[in-house]
Short mmCIF file of C-alpha atoms in Angstrom, two decimals:
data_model
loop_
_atom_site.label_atom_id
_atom_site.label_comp_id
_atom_site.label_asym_id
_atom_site.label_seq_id
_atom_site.Cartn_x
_atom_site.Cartn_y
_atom_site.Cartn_z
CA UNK J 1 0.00 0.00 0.00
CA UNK J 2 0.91 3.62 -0.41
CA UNK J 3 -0.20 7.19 -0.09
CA UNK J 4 -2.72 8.28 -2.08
CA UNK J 5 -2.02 11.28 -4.70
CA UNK J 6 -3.65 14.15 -4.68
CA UNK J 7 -6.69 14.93 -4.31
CA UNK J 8 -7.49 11.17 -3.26
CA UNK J 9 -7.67 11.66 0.66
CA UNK J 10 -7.30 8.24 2.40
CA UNK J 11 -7.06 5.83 -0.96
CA UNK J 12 -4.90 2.80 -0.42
CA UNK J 13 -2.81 1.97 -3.81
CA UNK J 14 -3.36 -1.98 -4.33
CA UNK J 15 -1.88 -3.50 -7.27
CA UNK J 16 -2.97 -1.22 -10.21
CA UNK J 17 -5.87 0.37 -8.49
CA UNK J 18 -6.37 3.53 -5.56
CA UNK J 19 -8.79 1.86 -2.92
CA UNK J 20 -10.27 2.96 0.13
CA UNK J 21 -8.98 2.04 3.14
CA UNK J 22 -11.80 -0.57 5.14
CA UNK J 23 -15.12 0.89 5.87
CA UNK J 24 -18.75 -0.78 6.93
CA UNK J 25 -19.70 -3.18 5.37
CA UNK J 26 -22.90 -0.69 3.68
CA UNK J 27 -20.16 2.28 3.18
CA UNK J 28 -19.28 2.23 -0.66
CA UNK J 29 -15.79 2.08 -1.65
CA UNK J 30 -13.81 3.96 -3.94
CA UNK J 31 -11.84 2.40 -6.39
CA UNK J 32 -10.10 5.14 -9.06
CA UNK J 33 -7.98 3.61 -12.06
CA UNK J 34 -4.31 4.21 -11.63
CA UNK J 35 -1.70 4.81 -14.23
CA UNK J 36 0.74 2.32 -15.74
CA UNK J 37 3.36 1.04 -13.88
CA UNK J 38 6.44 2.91 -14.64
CA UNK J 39 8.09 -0.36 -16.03
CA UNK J 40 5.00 -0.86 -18.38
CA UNK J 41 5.56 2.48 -19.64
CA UNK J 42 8.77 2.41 -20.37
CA UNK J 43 8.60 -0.68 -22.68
CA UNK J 44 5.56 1.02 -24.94
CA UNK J 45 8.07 4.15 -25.28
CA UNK J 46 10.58 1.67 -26.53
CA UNK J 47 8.06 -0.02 -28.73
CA UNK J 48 6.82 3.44 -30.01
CA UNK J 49 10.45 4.63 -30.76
CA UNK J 50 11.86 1.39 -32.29
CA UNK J 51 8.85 1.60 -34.84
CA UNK J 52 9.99 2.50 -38.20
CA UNK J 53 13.96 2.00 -37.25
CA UNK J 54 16.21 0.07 -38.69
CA UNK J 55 16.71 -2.86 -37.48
CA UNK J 56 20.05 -3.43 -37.66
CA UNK J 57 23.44 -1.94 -39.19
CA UNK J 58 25.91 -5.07 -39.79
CA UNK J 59 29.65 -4.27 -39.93
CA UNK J 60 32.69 -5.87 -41.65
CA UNK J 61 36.27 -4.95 -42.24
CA UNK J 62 37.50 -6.81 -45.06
CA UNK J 63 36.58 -7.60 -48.78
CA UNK J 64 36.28 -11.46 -47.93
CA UNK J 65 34.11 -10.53 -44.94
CA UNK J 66 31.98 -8.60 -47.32
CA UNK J 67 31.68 -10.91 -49.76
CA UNK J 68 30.32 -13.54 -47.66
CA UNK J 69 27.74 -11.36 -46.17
CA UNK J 70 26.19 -9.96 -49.08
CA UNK J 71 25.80 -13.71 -49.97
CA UNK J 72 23.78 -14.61 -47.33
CA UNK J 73 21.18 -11.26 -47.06
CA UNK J 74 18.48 -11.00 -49.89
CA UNK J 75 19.86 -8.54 -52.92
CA UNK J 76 21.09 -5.17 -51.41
CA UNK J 77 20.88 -1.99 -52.91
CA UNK J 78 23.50 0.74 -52.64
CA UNK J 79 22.31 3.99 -50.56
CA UNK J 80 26.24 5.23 -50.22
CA UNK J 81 30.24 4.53 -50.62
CA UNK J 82 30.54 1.08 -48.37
CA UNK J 83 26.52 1.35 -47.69
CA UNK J 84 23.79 -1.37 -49.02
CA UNK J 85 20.37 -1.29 -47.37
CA UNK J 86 18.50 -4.79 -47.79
CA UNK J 87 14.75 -6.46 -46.50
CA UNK J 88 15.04 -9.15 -44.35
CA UNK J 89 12.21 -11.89 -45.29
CA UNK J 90 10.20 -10.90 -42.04
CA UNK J 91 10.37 -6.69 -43.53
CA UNK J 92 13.00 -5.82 -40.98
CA UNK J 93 15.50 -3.21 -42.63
CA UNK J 94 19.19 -4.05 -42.07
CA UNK J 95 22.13 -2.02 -43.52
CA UNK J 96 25.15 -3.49 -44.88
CA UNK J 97 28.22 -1.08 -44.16
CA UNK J 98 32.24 -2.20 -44.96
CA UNK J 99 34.72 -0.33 -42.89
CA UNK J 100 37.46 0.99 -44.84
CA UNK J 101 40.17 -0.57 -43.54
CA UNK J 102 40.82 -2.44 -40.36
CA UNK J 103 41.18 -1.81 -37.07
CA UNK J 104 39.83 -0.39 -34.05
CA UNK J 105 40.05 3.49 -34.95
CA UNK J 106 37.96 3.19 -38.14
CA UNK J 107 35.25 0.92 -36.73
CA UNK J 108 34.76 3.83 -33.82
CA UNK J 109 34.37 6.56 -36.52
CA UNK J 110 32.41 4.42 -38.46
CA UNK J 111 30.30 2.81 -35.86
CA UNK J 112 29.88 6.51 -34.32
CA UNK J 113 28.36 7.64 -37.95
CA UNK J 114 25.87 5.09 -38.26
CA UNK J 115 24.39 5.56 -34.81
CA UNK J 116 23.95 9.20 -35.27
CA UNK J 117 23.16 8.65 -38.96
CA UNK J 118 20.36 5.99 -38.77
CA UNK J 119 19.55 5.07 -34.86
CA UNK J 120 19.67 1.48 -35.57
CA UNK J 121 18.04 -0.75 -32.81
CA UNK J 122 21.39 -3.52 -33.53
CA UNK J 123 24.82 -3.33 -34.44
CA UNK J 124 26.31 -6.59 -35.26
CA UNK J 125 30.14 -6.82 -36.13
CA UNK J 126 30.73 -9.99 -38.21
CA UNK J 127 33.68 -11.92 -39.97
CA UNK J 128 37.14 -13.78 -39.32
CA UNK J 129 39.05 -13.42 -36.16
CA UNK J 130 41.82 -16.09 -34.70
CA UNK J 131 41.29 -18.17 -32.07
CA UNK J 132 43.01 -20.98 -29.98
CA UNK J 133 44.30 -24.37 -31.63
CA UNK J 134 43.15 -25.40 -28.23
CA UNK J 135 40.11 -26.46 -26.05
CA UNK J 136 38.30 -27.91 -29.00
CA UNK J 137 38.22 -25.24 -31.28
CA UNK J 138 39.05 -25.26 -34.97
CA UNK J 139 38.96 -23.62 -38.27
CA UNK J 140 35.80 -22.60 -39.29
CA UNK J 141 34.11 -22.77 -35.97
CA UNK J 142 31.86 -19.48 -34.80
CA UNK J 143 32.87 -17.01 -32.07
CA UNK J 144 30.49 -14.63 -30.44
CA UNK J 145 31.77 -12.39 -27.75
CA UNK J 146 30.07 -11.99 -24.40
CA UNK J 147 32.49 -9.83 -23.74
CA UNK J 148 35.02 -7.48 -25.55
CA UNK J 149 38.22 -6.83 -23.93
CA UNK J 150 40.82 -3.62 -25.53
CA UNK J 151 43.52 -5.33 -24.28
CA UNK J 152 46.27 -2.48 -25.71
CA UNK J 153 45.35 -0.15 -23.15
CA UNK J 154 48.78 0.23 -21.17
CA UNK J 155 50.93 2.29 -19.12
CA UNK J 156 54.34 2.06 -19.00
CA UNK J 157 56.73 2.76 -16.74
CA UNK J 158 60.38 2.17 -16.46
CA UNK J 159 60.95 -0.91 -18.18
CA UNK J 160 57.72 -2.70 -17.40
CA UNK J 161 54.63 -2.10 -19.20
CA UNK J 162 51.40 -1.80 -16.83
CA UNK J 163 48.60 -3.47 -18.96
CA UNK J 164 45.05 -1.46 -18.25
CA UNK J 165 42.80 -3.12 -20.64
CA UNK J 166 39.21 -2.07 -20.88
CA UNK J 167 35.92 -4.58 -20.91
CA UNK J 168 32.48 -3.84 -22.61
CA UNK J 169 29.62 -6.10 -22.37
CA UNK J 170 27.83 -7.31 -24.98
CA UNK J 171 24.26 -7.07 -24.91
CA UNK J 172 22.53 -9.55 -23.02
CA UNK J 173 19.46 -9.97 -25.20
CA UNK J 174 21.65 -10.88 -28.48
CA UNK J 175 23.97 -13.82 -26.93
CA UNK J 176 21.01 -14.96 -25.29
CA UNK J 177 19.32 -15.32 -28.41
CA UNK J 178 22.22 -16.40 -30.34
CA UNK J 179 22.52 -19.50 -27.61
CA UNK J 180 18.76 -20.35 -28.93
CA UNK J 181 19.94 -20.28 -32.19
CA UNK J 182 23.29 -22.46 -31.76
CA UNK J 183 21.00 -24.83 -29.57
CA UNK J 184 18.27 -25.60 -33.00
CA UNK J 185 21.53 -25.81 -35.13
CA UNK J 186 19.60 -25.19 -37.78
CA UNK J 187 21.98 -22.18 -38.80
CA UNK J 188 24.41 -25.06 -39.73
CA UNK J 189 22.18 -25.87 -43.13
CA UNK J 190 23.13 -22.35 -44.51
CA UNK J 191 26.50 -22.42 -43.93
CA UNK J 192 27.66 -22.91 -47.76
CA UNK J 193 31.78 -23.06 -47.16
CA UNK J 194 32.98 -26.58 -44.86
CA UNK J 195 35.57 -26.42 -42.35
CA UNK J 196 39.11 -27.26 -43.53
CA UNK J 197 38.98 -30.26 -40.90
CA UNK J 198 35.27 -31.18 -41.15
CA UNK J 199 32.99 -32.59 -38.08
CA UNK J 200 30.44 -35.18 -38.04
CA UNK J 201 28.65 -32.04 -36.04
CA UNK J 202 29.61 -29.25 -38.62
CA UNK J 203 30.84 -26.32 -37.36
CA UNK J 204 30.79 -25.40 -33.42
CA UNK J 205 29.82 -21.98 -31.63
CA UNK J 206 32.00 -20.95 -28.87
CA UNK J 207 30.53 -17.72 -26.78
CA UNK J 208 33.01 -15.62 -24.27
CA UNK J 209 35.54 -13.09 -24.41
CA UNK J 210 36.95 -11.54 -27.69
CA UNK J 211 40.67 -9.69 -27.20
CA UNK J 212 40.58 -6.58 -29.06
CA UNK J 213 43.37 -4.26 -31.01
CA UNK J 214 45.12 -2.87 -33.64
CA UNK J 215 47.76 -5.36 -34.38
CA UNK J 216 47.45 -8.28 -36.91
CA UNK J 217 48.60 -10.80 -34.20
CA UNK J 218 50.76 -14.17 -35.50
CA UNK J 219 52.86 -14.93 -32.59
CA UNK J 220 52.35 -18.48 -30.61
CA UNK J 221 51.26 -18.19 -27.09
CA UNK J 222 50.10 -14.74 -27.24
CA UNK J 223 46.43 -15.15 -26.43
CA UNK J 224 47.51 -17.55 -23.87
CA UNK J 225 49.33 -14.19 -21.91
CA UNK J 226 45.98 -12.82 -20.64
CA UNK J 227 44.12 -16.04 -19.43
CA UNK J 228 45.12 -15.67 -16.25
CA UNK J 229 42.67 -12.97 -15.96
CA UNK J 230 39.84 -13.88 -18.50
CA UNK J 231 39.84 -17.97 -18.66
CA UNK J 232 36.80 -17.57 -20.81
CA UNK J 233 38.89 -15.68 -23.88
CA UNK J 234 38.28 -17.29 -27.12
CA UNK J 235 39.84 -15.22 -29.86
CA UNK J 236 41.25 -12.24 -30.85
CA UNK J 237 40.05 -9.05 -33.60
CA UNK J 238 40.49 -5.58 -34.30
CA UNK J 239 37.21 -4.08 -34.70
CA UNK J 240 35.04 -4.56 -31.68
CA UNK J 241 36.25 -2.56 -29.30
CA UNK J 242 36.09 0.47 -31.49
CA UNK J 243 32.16 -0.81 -32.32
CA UNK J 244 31.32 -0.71 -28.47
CA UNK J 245 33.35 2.23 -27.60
CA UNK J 246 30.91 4.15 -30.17
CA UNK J 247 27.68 2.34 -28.70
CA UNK J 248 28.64 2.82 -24.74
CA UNK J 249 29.25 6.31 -25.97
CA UNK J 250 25.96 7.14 -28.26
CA UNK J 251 22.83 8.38 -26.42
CA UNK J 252 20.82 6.21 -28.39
CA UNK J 253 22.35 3.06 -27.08
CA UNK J 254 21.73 0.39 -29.81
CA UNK J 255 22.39 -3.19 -28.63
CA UNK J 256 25.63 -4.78 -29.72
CA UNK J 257 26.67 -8.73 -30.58
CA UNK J 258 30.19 -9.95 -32.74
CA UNK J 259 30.09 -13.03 -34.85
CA UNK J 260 33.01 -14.35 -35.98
CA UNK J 261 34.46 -17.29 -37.71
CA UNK J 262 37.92 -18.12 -36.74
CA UNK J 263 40.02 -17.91 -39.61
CA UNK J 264 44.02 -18.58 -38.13
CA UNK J 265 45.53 -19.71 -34.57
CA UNK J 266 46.99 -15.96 -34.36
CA UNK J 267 50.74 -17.41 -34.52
CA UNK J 268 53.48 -18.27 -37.31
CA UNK J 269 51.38 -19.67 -39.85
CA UNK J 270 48.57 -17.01 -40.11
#
């Protein structure tokens, strides 16, 4: 129960209604309408902005990347440099955008545009990243980051280097909906290109956390270097820490998911 507003004297508020408080049992009782809960309006402001958005803005860095992508959307057509808008079966609006060039710096400025541009409710960041030859992962298999760790961040001092990485979360909603997906498997059946090293299974989706930076890393053991502090790491990029940096900095907060395929082991023979 609470206070009444108002205007209401004595009312009682009980669930979504304003009642009097207990009177004879030939007294009437007042029972006045009360407004929304605060919660319930909230999600029919979302509803009402999201109408008419697009739905999502999907990012890539390389040619390959983009090549692969525009084969698996219905046809696209050009609205800009780098920018194809397509229909999703369902009439959800996507738009296709390919950075130009990699790295972290670029998908920031990018990312940044497209949020102010076009409010999109998603941003998804898709293509190859490398991964480890260990814990059952191989070529071909899927990565989607929980989490996105800038691992470059550093200070240093003397002769040691002081690393100060940063961690964004993903959102929630997406890797809990890509978790339905990998549980159906039916995603499998339109995946055209096989592993190199096929499974009776196809291809497996790993989710955790996703190193991200600005160097093109082929060096053994180097992913292994931060485990001791994220045992859930799973690859390495160099785009999606510039992607959330733009979202955790936008006012319109879209949500954010990366899908990757790993590609390399990130050592010698990338």
């Amino acid at each position: 129960a609470a206070t009444a507003p108002p205007g209401k004297g004595s009312l009682l508020f009980v669930g979504n209604s304003y009642r009097a408080p207990p009177a004879a049992a030939n007294e009437p009782r007042e029972i006045v309408e009360a407004p929304l809960p605060l919660v319930e309006k909230d999600r029919q402001a979302m509803v009402e902005r999201n109408q008419g958005r697009l739905f999502a803005a999907v990012l890539c860095a390389v040619e390959r990347e983009f090549e692969a992508l525009m084969r698996a959307i219905p046809p696209a057509e050009p609205v800009r440099h780098n920018q194809y808008h397509a229909t999703l079966p369902d009439g959800r609006r996507i738009l296709v955008c390919r950075l130009s060039s990699m790295g972290n710096q670029q998908a920031a400025i990018a990312a940044t545009k497209l949020i102010h541009s076009h409010h999109p409710q998603n941003i998804l960041l898709v293509g190859i990243a490398g991964g480890f030859p260990s814990d059952d992962r191989r070529l071909g298999d899927i990565l989607i980051a929980d989490q996105v760790v800038a691992y470059e961040l550093a200070k240093l001092k003397g002769e040691a280097v002081e690393l100060r990485p940063q961690a964004y979360r993903s959102s929630f909603e997406l890797v809990q909906a890509a978790e339905a997906v990998a549980r159906k498997g039916e995603w499998l059946t339109r995946v055209s290109v096989q592993p190199p090293k096929p499974r009776p299974a196809g291809s497996d989706l790993h989710i955790g956390t996703i190193l991200s930076g600005d160097k093109v890393v082929a060096k053994t053991g180097f992913l292994e270097t931060f485990r001791a502090a994220w045992t859930t790491i799973t690859g390495i990029e160099m785009e999606a820490a510039g992607v959330m940096t733009a979202v955790h900095l936008s006012s319109h907060q879209p949500r954010f998911i990366m899908v990757k395929a790993i590609c390399d082991y990130a050592d010698e023979a990338k």
